[in-house]
Coordinates of C-alpha atoms in Angstrom, one line a residue:
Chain A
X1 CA -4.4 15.6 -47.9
X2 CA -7.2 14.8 -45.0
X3 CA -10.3 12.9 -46.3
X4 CA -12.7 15.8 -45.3
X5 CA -15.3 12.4 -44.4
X6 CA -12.1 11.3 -42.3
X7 CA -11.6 14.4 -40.3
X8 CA -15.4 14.6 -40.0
X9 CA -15.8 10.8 -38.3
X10 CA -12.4 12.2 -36.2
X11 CA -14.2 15.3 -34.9
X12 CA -17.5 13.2 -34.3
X13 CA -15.0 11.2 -31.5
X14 CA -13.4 14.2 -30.3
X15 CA -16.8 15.5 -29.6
X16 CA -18.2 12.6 -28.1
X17 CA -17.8 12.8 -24.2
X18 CA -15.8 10.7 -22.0
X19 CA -17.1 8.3 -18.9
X20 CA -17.1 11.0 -15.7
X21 CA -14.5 10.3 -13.0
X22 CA -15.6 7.6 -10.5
X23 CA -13.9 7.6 -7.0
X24 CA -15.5 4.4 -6.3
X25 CA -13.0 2.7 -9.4
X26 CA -9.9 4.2 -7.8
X27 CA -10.7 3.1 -4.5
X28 CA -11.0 -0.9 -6.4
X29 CA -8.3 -0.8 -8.1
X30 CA -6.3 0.6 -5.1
X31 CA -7.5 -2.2 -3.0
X32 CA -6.9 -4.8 -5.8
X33 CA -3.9 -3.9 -5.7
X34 CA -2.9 -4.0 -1.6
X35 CA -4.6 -7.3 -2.2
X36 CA -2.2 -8.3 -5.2
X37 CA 0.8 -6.9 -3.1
X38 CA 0.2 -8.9 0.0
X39 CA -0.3 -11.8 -2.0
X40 CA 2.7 -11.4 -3.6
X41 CA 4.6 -10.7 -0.5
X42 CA 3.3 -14.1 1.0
X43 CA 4.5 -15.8 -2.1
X44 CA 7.8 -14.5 -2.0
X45 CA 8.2 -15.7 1.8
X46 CA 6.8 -18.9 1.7
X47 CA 9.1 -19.6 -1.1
X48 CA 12.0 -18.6 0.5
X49 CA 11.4 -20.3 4.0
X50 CA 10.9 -22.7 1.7
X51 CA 13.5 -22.9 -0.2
X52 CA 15.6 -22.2 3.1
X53 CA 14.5 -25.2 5.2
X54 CA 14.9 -27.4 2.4
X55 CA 17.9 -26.4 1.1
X56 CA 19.1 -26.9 4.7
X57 CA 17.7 -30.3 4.7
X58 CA 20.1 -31.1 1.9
X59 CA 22.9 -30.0 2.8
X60 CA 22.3 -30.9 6.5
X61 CA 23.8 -34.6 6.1
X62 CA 27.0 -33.6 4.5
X63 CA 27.7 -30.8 7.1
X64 CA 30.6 -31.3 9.3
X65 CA 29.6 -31.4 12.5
X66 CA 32.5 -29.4 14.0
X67 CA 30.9 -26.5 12.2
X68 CA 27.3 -26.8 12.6
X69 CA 24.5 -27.3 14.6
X70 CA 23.0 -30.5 15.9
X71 CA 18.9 -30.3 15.1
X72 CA 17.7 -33.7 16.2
X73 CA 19.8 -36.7 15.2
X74 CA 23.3 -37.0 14.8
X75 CA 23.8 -36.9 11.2
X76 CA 21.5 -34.0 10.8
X77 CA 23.5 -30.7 11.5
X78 CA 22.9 -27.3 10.1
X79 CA 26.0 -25.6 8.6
X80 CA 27.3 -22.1 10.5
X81 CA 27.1 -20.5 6.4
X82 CA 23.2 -21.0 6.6
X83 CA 22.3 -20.3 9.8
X84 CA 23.6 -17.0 9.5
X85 CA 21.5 -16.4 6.3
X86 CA 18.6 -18.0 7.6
X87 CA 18.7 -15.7 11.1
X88 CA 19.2 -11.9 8.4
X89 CA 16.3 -13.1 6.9
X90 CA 14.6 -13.6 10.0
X91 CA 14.4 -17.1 10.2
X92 CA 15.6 -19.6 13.4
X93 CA 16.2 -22.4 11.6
X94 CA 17.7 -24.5 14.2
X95 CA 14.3 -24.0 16.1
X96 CA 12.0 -24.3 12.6
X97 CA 14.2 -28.0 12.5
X98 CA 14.0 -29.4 16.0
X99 CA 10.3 -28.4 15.7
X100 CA 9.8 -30.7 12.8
X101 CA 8.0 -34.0 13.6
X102 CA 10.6 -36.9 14.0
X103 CA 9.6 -38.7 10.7
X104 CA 10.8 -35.8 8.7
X105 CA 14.5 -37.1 10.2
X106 CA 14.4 -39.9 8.6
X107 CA 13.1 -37.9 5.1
X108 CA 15.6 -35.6 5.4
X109 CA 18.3 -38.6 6.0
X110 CA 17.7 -40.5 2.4
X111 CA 16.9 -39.9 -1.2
X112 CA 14.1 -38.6 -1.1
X113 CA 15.0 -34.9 -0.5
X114 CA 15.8 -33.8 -3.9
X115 CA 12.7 -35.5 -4.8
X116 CA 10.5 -33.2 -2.2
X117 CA 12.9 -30.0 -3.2
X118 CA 11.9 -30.3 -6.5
X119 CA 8.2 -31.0 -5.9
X120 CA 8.2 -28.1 -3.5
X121 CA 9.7 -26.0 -6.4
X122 CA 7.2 -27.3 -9.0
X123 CA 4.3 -26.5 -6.7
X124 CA 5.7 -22.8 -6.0
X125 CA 6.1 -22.5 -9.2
X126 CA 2.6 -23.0 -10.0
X127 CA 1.2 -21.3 -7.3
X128 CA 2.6 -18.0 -8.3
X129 CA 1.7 -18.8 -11.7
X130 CA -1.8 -19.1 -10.9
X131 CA -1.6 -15.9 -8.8
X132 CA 0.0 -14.1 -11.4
X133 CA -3.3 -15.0 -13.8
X134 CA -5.5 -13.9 -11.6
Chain B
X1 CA 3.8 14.0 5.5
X2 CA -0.5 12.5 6.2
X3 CA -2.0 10.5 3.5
X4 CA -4.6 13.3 2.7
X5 CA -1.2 16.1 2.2
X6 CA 0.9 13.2 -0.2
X7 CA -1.9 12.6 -2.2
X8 CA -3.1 16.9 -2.7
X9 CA 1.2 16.9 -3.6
X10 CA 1.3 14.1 -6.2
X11 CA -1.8 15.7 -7.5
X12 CA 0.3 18.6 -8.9
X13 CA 3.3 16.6 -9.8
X14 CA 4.1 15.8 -13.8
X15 CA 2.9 12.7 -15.1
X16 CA 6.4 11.5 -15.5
X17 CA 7.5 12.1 -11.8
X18 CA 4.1 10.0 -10.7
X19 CA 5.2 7.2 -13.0
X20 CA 8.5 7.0 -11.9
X21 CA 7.0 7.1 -8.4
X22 CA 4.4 4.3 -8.8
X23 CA 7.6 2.1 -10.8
X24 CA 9.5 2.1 -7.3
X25 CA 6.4 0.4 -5.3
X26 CA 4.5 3.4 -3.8
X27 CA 1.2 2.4 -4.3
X28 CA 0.3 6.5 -3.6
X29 CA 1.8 7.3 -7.4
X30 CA -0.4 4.3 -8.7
X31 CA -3.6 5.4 -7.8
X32 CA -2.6 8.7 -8.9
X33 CA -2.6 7.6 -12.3
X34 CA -5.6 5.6 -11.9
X35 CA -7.1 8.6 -10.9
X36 CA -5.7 10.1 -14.1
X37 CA -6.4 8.0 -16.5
X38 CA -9.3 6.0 -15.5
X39 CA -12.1 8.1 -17.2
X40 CA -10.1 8.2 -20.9
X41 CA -9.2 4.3 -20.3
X42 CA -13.0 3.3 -19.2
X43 CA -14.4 5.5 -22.6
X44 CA -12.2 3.5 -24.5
X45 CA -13.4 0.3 -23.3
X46 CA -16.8 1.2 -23.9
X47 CA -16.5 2.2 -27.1
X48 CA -14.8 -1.3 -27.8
X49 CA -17.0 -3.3 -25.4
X50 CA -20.5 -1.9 -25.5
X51 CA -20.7 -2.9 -22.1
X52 CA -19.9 -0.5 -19.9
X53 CA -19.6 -3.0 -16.4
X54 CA -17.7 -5.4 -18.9
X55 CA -16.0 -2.3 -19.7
X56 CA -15.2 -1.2 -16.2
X57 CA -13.9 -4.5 -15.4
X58 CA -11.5 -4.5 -18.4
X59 CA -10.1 -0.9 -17.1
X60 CA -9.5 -2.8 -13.6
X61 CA -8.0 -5.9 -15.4
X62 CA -5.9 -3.5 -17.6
X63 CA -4.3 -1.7 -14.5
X64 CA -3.9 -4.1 -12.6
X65 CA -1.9 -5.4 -15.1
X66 CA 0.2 -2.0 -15.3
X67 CA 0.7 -2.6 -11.9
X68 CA 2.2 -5.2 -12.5
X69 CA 4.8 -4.5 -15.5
X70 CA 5.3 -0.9 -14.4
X71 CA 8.8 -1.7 -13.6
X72 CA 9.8 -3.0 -17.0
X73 CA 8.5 0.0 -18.7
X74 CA 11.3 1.5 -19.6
X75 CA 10.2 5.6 -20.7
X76 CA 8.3 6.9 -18.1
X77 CA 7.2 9.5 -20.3
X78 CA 5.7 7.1 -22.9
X79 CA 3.6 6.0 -20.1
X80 CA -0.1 6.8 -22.2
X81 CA 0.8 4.8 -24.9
X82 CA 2.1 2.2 -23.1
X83 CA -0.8 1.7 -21.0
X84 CA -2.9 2.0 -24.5
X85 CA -0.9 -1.4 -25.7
X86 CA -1.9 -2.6 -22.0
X87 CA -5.4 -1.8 -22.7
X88 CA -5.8 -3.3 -26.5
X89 CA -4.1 -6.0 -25.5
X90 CA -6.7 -6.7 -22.5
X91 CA -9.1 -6.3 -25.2
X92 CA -8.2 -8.5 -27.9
X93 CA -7.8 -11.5 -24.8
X94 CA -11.2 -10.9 -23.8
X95 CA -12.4 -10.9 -27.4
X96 CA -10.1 -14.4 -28.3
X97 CA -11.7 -16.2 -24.7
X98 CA -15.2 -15.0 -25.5
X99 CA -15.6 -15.7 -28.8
X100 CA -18.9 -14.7 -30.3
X101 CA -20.2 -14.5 -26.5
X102 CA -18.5 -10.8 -26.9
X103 CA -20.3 -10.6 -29.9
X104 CA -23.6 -10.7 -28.5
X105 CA -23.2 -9.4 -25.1
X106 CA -25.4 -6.4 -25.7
X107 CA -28.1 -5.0 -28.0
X108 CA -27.3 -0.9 -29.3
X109 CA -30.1 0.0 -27.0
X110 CA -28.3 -1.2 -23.6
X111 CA -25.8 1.2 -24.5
X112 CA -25.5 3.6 -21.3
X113 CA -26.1 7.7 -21.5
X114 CA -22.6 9.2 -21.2
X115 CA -22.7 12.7 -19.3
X116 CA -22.2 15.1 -22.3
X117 CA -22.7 18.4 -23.6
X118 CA -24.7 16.9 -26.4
X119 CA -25.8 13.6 -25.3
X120 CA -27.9 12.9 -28.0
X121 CA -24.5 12.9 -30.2
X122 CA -22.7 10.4 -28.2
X123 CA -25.5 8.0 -28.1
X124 CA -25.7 8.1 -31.5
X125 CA -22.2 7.3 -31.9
X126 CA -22.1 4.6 -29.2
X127 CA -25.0 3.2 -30.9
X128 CA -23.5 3.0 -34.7
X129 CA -20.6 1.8 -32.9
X130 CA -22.0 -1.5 -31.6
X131 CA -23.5 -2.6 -34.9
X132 CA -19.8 -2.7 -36.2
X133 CA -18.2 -6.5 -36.1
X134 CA -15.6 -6.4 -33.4
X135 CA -12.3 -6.3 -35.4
X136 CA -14.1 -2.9 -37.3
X137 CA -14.9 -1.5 -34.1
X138 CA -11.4 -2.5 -33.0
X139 CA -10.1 -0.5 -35.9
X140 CA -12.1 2.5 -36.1
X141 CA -11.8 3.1 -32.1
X142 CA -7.9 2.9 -32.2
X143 CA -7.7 4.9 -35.5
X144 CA -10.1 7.9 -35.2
X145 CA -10.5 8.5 -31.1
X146 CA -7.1 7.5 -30.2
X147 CA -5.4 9.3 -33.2
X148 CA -3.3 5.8 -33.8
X149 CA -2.2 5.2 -37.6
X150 CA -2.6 2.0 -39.4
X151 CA 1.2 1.1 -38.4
X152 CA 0.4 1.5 -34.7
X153 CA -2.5 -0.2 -34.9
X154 CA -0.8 -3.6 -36.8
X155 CA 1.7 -3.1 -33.9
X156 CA -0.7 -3.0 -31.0
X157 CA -3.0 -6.1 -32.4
X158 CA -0.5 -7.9 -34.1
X159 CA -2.8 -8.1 -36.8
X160 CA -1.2 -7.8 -40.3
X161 CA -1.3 -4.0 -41.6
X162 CA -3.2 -4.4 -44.8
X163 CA -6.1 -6.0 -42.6
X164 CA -6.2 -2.9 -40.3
X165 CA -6.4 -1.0 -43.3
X166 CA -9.0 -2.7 -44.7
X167 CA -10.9 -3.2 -40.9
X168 CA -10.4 0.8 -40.5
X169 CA -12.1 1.5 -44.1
X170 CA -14.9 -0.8 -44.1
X171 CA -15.9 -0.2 -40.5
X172 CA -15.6 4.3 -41.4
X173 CA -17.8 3.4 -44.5
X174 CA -20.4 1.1 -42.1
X175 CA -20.0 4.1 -39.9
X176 CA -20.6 6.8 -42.1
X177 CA -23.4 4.9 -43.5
X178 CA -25.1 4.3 -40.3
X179 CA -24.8 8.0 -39.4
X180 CA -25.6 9.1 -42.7
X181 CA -29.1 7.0 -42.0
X182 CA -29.7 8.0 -38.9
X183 CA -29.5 11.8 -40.0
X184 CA -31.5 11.3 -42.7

């Protein structure tokens, strides 16, 4: 059975109006969100070019060189595999590579690469994090 | 099809349909539903809030983060509720990172004149409202405007269920009091 002092605090809210329609908050949240998904977008590529360049940078020294591409030094060659991924997703890699300053050669030719992969990782990790919260 | 026709034909279209839409990315379908359910998601807030650009901000906040997880929700057609959770949840974050701040963000008199066909009733309410703690107000929102039961409510706040119960009953009695006084 209803408590009649129940159904009468219910029908005191039913009665009570709501806030009137505002275009103006629409038009916010729409643009909050073309905001949020261009962010996101330029997350999502700078993680992958990212990621793409770096991971090329890894695997670069072990490459054979009959089946890759010769970006600056000798031992640093791009494999056939990733230059074809790198080019569908829009990327000339060989170019982004012989671009690079000629210090990053010698990065790219020791121990530290893992190192800056997983830094780079950390830091993308975070960024999008702190995108994500707001 | 112009911007001006898609939006007159999502206009018509079922709530479900829209939801679906907005799920696959068309940012069209989202603002549909913000058109939709921004007045009944901005009362709410003010009801819980008291403040109603505090509470327009925590409607924002709370879409945004539909936006968001749109494309985990899994029954289009529970979309409402779902965006409810969104919205207690938004609540009970800004209440946990305010503290008492939230507490004392407005006196009953700041409370802003809803359009209504008896506006004198509505203040009133609003007004009784804010002198309930905010767990109460929590409570008594949820259970007697939204229509939730006690269950849903434990579920929503993740508060345990004999405290709703006793948050919904002492805040109705504070409530009915209040009223009851003001009548008088």
């Amino acid at each position: 059975m209803i408590d009649p002092q129940e159904a009468r605090l219910k029908a005191l809210f039913a009665s009570a109006p709501e806030a009137a329609p505002d275009a103006r908050f629409t038009a916010e949240v729409a643009g909050r969100v073309r905001t949020l998904r261009r962010r996101r977008r330029f997350a999502i590529g700078v993680v992958w070019v990212g990621a793409i360049v770096l991971l090329a940078a890894l695997l670069a020294p072990y490459a054979p060189l009959s089946g890759g591409v010769e970006v600056g030094l000798p031992q640093v060659s791009v494999p056939a595999d990733l230059l074809t991924v790198a080019s569908r997703n829009g990327l000339d890699l060989v170019a982004a590579l012989r671009g690079l300053p000629v210090w990053w050669y010698y990065v790219l030719g020791t121990g530290l690469v893992p190192l800056v992969l997983l830094a780079w990782l950390v830091v993308a990790r975070l960024v999008v994090a702190r995108r994500r919260a707001g | 099809m112009s911007h001006a026709q898609a939006r007159a034909s999502l206009s018509s279209f079922a709530e479900v349909a829209v939801v679906m839409l907005a799920a696959r990315g068309d940012d069209e379908a989202f603002a549909e539903l913000v058109r939709r359910r921004q007045a009944w998601l901005r009362t709410l807030f003010r009801r819980l809030c008291r403040d109603p650009a505090l509470a327009d901000d925590l409607a924002q906040q709370a879409f945004l983060t539909a936006w968001r997880r749109l494309p985990q929700l899994k029954a289009p057609g529970a979309f409402g509720g779902w965006l409810r959770s969104v919205a207690v949840n938004q609540w009970l974050q800004e209440v946990r990172v305010r503290g008492n701040r939230a507490e004392e963000s407005l006196a009953p008199e700041c409370i802003e004149a809803p359009v209504s066909q008896d506006p004198g009733l509505a203040i009133d309410l609003d007004r009784m409202l804010a002198l309930l703690r905010a767990p109460e107000r929590t409570c008594v929102v949820l259970c007697h405007a939204e229509g939730m039961s006690h269950a849903e409510i434990a579920a929503a706040t993740g508060w345990p269920l004999g405290t709703v119960k006793s948050h919904v009953t002492r805040g109705s009695a504070r409530l009915r009091e209040l009223l009851g006084e003001e009548s008088a």
